[in-house]
Each structure stands twice: as structure tokens, then as C-alpha cells.
Coordinates of C-alpha atoms in Angstrom, one line a residue:
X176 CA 14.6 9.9 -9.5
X177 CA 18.3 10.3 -8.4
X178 CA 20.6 7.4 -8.9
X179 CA 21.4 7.1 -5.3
X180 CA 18.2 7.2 -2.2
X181 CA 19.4 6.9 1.6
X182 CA 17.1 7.5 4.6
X183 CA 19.4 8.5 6.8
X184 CA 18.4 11.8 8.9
X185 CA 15.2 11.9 6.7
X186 CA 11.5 12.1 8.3
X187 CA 9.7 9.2 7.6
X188 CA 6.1 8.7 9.0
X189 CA 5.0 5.3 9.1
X190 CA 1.0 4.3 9.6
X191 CA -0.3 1.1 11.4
X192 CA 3.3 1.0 13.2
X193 CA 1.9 -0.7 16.7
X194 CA 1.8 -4.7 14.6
X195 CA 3.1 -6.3 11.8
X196 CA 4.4 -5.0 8.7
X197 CA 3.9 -1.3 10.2
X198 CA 6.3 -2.1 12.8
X199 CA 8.8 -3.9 10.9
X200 CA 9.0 -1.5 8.4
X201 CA 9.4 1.4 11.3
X202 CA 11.7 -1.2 13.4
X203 CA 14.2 -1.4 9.8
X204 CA 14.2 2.2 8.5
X205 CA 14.7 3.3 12.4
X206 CA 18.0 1.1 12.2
X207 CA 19.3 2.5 8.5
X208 CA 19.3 6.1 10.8
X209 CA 15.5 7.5 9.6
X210 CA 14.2 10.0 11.6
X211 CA 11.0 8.2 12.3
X212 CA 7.3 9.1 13.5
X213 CA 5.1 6.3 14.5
X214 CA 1.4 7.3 13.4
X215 CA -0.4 4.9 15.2
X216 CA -4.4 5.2 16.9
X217 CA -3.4 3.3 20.2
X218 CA -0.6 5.8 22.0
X219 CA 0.8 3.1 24.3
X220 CA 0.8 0.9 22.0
X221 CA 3.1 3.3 19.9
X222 CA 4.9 4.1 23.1
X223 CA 5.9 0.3 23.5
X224 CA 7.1 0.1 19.9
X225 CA 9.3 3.2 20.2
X226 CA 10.8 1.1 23.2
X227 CA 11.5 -1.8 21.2
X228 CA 12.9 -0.1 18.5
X229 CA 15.4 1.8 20.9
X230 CA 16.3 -1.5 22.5
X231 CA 17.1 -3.5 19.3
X232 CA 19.0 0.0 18.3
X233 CA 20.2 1.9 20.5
X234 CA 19.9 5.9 19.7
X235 CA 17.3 5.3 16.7
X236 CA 15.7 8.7 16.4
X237 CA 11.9 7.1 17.1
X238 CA 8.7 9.2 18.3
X239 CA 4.9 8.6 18.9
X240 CA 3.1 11.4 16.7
X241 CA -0.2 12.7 17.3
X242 CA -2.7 10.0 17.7
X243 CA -3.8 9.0 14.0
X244 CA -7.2 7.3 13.5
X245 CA -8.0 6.7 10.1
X246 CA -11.4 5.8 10.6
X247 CA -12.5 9.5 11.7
X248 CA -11.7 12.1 9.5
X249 CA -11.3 14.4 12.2
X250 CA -8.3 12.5 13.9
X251 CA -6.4 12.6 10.4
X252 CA -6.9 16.2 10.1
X253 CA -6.1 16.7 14.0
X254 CA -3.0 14.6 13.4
X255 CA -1.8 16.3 9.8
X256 CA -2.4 19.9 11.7
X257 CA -0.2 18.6 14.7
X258 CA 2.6 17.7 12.2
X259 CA 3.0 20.7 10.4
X260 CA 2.7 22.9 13.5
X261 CA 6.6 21.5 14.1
X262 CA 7.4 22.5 10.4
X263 CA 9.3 19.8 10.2
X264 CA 10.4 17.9 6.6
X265 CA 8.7 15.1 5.2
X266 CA 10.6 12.8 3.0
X267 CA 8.5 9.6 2.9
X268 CA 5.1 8.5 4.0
X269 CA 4.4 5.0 4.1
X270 CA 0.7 4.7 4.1
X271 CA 0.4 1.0 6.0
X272 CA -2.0 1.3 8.1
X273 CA -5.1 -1.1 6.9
X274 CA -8.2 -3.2 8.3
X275 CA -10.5 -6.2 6.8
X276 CA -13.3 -8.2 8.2
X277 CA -14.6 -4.8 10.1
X278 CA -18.3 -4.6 11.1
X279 CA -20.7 -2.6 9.0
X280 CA -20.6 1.2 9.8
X281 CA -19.5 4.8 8.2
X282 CA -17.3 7.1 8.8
X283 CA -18.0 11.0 9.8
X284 CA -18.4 11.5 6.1
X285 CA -21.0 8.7 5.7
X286 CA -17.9 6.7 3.8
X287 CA -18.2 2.7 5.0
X288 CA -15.8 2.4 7.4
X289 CA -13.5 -0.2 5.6
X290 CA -13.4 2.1 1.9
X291 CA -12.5 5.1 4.4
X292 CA -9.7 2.9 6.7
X293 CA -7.8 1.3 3.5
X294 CA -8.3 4.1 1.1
X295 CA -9.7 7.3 1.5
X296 CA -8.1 7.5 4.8
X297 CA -4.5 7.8 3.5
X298 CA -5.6 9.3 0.7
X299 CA -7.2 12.2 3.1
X300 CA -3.9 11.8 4.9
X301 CA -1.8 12.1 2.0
X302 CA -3.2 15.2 0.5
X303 CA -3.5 17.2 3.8
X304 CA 0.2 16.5 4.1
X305 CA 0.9 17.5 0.6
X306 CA 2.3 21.0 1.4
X307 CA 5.5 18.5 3.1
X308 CA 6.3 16.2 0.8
X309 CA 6.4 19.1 -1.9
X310 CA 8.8 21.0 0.4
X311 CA 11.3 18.2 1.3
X312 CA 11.2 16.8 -2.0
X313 CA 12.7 14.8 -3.7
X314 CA 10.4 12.4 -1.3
X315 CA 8.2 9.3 -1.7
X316 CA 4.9 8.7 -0.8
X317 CA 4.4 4.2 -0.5
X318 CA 1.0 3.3 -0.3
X319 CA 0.7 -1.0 0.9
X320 CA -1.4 -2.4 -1.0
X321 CA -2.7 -6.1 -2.3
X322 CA -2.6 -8.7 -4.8
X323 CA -5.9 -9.2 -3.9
X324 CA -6.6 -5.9 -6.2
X325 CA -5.9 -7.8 -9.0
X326 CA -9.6 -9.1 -8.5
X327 CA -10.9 -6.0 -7.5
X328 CA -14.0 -4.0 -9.0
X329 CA -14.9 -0.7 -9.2
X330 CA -17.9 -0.1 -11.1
X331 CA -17.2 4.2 -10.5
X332 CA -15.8 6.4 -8.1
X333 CA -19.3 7.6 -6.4
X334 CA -20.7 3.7 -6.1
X335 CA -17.3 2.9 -4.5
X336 CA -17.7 5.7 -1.7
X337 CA -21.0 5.3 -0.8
X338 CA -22.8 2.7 1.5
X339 CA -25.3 1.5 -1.3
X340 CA -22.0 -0.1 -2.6
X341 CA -20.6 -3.4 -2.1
X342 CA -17.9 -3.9 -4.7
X343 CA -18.1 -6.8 -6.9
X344 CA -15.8 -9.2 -6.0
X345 CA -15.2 -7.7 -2.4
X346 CA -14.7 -4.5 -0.4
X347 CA -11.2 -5.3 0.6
X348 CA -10.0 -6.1 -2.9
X349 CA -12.2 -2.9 -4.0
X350 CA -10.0 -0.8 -1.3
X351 CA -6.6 -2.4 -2.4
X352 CA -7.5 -1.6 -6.4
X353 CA -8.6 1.9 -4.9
X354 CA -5.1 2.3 -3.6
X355 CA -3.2 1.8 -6.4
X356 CA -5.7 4.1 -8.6
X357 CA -5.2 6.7 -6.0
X358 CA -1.3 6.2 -6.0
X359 CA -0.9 6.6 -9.8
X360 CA -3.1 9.6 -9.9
X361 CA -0.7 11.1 -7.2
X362 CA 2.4 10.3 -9.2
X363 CA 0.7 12.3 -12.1
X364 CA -0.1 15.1 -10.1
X365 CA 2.5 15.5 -7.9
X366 CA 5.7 14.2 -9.8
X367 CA 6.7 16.3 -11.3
X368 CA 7.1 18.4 -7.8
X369 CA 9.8 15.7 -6.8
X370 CA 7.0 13.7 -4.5
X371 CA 6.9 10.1 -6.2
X372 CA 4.7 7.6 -5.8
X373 CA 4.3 3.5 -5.5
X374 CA 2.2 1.0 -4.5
X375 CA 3.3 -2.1 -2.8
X376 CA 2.4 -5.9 -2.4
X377 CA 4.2 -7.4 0.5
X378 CA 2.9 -10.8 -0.7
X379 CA 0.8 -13.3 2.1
X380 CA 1.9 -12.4 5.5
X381 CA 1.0 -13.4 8.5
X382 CA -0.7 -10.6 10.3
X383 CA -3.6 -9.4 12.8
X384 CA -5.3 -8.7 9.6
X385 CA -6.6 -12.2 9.1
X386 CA -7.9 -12.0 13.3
X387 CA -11.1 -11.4 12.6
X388 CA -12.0 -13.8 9.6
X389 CA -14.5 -16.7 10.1
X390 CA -13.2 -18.4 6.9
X391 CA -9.1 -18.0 7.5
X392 CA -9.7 -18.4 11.2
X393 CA -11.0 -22.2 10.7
X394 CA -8.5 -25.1 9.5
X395 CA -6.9 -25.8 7.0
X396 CA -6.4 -22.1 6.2
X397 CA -5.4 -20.9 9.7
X398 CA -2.5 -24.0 9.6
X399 CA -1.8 -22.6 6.1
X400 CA -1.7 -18.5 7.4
X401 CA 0.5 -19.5 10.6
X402 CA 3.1 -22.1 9.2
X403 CA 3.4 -21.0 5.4
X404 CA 3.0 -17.2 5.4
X405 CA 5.5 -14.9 6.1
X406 CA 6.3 -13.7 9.4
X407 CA 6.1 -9.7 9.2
X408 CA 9.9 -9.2 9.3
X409 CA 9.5 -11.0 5.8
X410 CA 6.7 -9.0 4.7
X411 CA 7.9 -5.1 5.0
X412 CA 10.7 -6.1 2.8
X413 CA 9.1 -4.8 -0.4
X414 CA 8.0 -1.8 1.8
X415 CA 11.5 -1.0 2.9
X416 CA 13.2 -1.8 -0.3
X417 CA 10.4 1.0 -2.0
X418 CA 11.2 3.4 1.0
X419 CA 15.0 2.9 0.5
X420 CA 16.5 2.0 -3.2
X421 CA 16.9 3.6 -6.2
X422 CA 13.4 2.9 -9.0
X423 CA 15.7 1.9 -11.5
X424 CA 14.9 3.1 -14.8
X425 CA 14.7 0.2 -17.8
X426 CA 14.6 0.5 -21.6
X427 CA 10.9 0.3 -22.1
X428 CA 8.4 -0.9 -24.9
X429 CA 6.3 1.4 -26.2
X430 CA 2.1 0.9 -25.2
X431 CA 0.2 1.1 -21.6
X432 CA 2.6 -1.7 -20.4
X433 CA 6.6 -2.5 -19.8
X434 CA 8.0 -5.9 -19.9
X435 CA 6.9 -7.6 -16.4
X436 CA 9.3 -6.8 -14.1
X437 CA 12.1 -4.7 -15.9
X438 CA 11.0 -1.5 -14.3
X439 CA 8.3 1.2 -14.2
X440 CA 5.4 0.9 -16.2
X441 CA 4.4 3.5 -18.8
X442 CA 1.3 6.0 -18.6
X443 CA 0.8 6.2 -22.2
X444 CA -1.7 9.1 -21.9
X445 CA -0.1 11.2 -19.9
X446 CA 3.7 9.7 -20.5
X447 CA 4.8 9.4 -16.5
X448 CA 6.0 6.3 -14.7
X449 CA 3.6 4.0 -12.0
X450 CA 5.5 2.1 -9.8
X451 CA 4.0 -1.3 -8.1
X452 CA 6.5 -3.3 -6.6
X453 CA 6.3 -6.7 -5.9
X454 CA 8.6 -9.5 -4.3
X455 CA 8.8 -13.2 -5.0
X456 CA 6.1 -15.6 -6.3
X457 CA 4.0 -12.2 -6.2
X458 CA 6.1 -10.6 -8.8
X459 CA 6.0 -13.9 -10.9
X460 CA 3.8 -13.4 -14.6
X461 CA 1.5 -16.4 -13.3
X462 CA 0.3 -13.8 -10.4
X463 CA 0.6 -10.6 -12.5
X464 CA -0.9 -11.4 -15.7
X465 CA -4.2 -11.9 -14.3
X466 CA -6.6 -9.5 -16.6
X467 CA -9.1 -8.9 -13.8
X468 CA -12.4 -10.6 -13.4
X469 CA -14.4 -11.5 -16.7
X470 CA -18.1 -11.6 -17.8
X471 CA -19.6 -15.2 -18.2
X472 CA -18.3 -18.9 -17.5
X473 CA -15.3 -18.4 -19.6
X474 CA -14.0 -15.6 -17.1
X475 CA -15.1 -17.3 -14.5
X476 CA -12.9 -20.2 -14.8
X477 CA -10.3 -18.2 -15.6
X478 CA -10.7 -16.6 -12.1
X479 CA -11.1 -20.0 -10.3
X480 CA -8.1 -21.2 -12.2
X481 CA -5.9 -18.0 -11.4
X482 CA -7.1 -17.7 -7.6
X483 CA -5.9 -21.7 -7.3
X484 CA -2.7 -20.5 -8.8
X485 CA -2.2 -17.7 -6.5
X486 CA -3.4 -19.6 -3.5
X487 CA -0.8 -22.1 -4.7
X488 CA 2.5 -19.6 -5.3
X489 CA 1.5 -18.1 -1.9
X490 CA 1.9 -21.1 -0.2
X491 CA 5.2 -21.5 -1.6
X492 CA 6.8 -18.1 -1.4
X493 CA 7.8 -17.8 2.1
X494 CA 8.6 -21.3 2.8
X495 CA 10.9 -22.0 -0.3
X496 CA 12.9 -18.0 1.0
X497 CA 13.8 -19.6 4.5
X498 CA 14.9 -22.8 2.9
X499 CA 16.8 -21.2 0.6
X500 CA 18.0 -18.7 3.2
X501 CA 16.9 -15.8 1.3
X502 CA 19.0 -16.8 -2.2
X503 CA 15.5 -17.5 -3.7
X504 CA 12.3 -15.6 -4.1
X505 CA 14.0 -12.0 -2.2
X506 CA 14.2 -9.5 -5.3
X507 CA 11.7 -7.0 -4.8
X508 CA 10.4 -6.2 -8.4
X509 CA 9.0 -3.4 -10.6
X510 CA 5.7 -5.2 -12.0
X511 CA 2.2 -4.6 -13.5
X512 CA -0.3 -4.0 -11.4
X513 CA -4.2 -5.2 -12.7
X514 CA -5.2 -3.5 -15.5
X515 CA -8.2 -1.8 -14.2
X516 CA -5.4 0.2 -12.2
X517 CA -4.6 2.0 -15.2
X518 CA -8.0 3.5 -15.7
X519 CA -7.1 7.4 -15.9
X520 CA -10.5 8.8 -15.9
X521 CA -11.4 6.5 -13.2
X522 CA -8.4 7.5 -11.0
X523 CA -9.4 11.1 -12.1
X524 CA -12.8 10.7 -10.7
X525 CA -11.8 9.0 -8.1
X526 CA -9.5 11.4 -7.1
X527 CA -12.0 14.5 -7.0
X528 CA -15.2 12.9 -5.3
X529 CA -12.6 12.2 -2.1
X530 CA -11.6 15.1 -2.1
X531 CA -15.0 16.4 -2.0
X532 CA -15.7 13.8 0.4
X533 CA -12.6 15.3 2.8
X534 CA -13.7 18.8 1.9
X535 CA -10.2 19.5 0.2
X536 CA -9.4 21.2 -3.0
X537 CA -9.3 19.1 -6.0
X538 CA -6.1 20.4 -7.0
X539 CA -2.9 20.1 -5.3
X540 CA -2.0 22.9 -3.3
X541 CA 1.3 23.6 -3.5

């Protein structure tokens, strides 16, 4: 990448941009001087944001795109369609837009509706926009993702987009891990076209995300979400900072990973860079050496033990920033993500049956 990355007078499209980190994330690029393009599903609610933005800056160069649902692959198709008839440039998608705790159902495709919101939703998104990002590279493509993918499974690629399949150890945590396999096989494809790629934790936030949860909606967890969690503002930092700096380059080591948290990580089959950026206690080696779920009671505890630990740091994170005023805990951070993210010939598979599934060429097509 270039030594130097503004977003001034770029196009920027951000996903999910009515709430939370969505809107902070649109609300700060809009004030560096972005070009901005709220893809959002509920117009007036996109209308309203735009409003805010212009009234917190004055003259920000915000819009309401074409109505963008992710959970209907027609609406992403309608809305990609919609965007290049203005043949405009592209210069960074920020893939936000997420869900958890949805009722069972699938998508147009037969795809359950959470595995098409959180993944192959931007990734349909993503691809049918592909043609843009090529021709206003250099650009960046930032997918939001979770430390909850560190847990994730996903046994293969056809098990993880059909209903038959309820991940092991979640869907939500299966989307997230989905996310950051998707984002790396991107990077491989599409890098070397000038579109890069990253995937982001924005650490525990609170958000609408946690609404419709039995477990987090009861006490002592919804005390712990609302007082200790960080307000969105907090939460699209790591999203702006990947939209907005320089992915400093580091001496690296050779083997599948770098140091934690000296810079990109390197793909030692195919010898390009995969980006996950994380902030705080999340980019800390307690939270990011997890190895993934184990077999028997030895992996197990190990889980227990680690999701204690991360249930602990999260906690921590946000309040120990404010009292510090931001002097502790702010660096955003080049760090591994889970190992299973790595998987190349799962990514690869991945990558192909969605496409099949969104009735797109497997290759890229530009």
C-alpha cells in the first residue's frame, strides 16, 4: 500500500449506517471530507442520519443510496446495479452491516437468513461491486467482523451455507470466521489489482445487536453490555482507523504467522499479506492466541478458561480507555486472527460455492 491514505473526496459506501458502529463510522469519515453513501435497508432512517451528519458538519458530502437489504439477494443486486449506473468511483467499502439472534428462515437462495445477512450478503455485495473497487484502486474493501470468530466452526463450505447446518459452536461466530475467510481470499484474488482487504474487530460494544437476546437482555449481563461496553462512537474506531491510515508494513518472521501485533500476517502459501485489525484488550495475546475450539475435556477447559478471560478483558477495555482518557487501550493493531481463518482451501471453497450460490462467476471479473 502507499505510505500515505486520506479519504478526502473519495467514495466510500458504508452498510448498516442507520445505528451504531455503521453510523459512527459514516458520521467520522463524513467529517475527514469522504464522499459518503449510506447503504442502509430503512430509507428514512438513512434520510435522518444524513441530517445528523450535515448538522454535526456542515457541508459533509452525505447521500442515502439505493435501498440495500442484505437479506434478499435481489435488493443487493438491485442496489449494486443502481450504483454503477452513476459510474461513479469506489474507493472503500466498509461491509458493517450485521444481525444476531434472528428467527429461523432462508433467504431467496435457500441460505439461513443469518449465514446470508453477516456473510454471504457482503460477500454478494462485494463481488457484484468488484468492477469499482478495481477501477478506483488503490481502494480498500473492510469487512466488521468478531472476536467471537475466534471460536467459530466451519466443518466445510457447503454445510456452512445450507439449512441442515448449525455450526458448532454457533451461527454467529460461524458467520464472523466466514468473514474473515472470505476477506483473505479477496485480498488473494484481488490484491494485486490495488483492491485490499481487512477484517476488523471493533471489540464489545454496545449496540442494537445484543436487542434481541434472551441471555444478554437479562441481568447481570445487560448491566454489564450498558455500563462497561463501549458506546458506538468508541467502537468504529478500529473501522475508521482501517478505512483511513496507512497498513504499516513490519519486518516479519518467516512461517503462516507474524509477531502478534507488529503488522500483517503472512500467507505462506500464496506469500500475500491478511490484515485483521484489532484495538485494545482485543488486540492483547491473552484474546488472540486462542487456537480455536479443541476435541475432548482438555480443549474444553481451555475454551471455558479463554471465554472467562475474554469475558474478563472485555469488561475492562472500554472502562479503563475513558478513565484513562484514551492514553490507554486506543492503538488499533495489526493482529492474528483464529487460526482456522487461514484455511486456504477452505476460503477457496468457500469462495466458489457463494458464488454459485449468487449465480456469479467464480473468478473475478475485471
Amino acid at each position: 500500500m502507499a505510505d500515505t491514505w486520506n479519504v478526502q473526496g473519495k467514495t466510500v459506501v458504508v452498510t448498516g449506517a442507520t445505528s451504531g458502529i455503521g453510523r459512527e463510522t459514516a458520521l467520522a469519515l463524513s467529517g475527514m471530507g469522504a464522499n459518503v453513501v449510506l447503504a442502509v435497508r430503512n430509507q428514512a432512517a438513512g434520510q435522518e442520519t444524513a441530517a445528523i451528519i450535515r448538522r454535526v458538519h456542515p457541508g459533509a458530502n452525505v447521500e442515502v443510496g439505493p435501498k440495500l437489504e442484505l437479506a434478499q439477494p435481489s435488493s443487493i443486486r438491485s442496489f449494486a446495479k443502481e450504483f454503477q449506473k452513476q459510474k461513479r468511483p469506489l474507493h472503500v467499502l466498509v461491509n458493517n452491516a450485521g444481525a444476531n439472534y434472528m428467527s429461523d428462515g432462508l433467504s431467496e437462495e435457500g441460505v439461513p437468513l443469518l449465514t446470508q445477512v453477516n456473510y454471504l450478503g457482503p460477500y454478494m455485495l462485494t463481488r457484484l461491486l468488484e468492477g469499482s473497487l478495481a477501477a478506483s484502486a488503490p481502494s480498500r474493501v473492510i469487512n466488521v467482523s468478531s472476536v467471537t470468530h475466534r471460536y467459530g466452526l466451519i466443518d466445510n463450505a457447503a454445510s456452512f451455507l445450507s439449512r441442515s447446518a448449525t455450526a458448532v459452536g454457533g451461527q454467529y461466530p460461524a458467520t464472523k470466521l466466514g468473514n474473515v475467510l472470505f476477506t483473505y481470499e479477496l485480498q488473494r484474488r484481488l490484491g494485486h489489482m490495488g483492491v485490499q482487504a481487512c477484517a476488523v474487530d471493533p471489540g464489545a460494544v454496545s449496540t442494537n445487536i445484543y436487542k434481541d437476546s434472551r441471555l444478554f437482555m437479562r441481568q447481570p449481563l445487560k448491566w454489564l453490555i450498558e455500563n462497561l461496553y463501549a458506546p458506538p462512537r468508541d467502537g468504529a474506531a478500529a473501522v475508521v482507523h482501517a478505512a483511513t491510515q496507512p497498513w504499516q508494513r513490519q519486518p516479519r518472521r518467516r512461517g503462516l504467522l507474524s509477531k502478534q501485533g507488529s503488522g500483517p500476517l503472512l500467507n505462506q502459501r500464496s506469500n500475500s499479506d491478511t490484515w485483521f485489525f484489532a484495538r485494545g484488550t482485543f488486540a492483547w495475546p491473552a484474546i488472540t492466541g486462542f487456537k480455536g475450539q479443541q476435541e475432548g475435556i482438555v480443549g474444553s477447559l481451555r475454551m471455558q478458561a479463554w471465554a472467562i478471560r475474554a469475558l474478563s478483558l472485555s469488561a475492562l477495555d472500554w472502562p479503563l480507555r475513558r478513565l484513562t482518557r484514551g492514553k490507554y487501550l486506543s492503538v488499533t493493531k495489526a493482529v492474528p486472527s483464529a487460526p482456522a481463518s487461514y484455511d486456504q482451501d477452505l476460503a477457496a471453497a468457500l469462495w466458489d460455492l457463494s458464488a454459485d450460490r449468487c449465480k456469479l462467476p467464480r473468478e473475478v471479473s475485471v
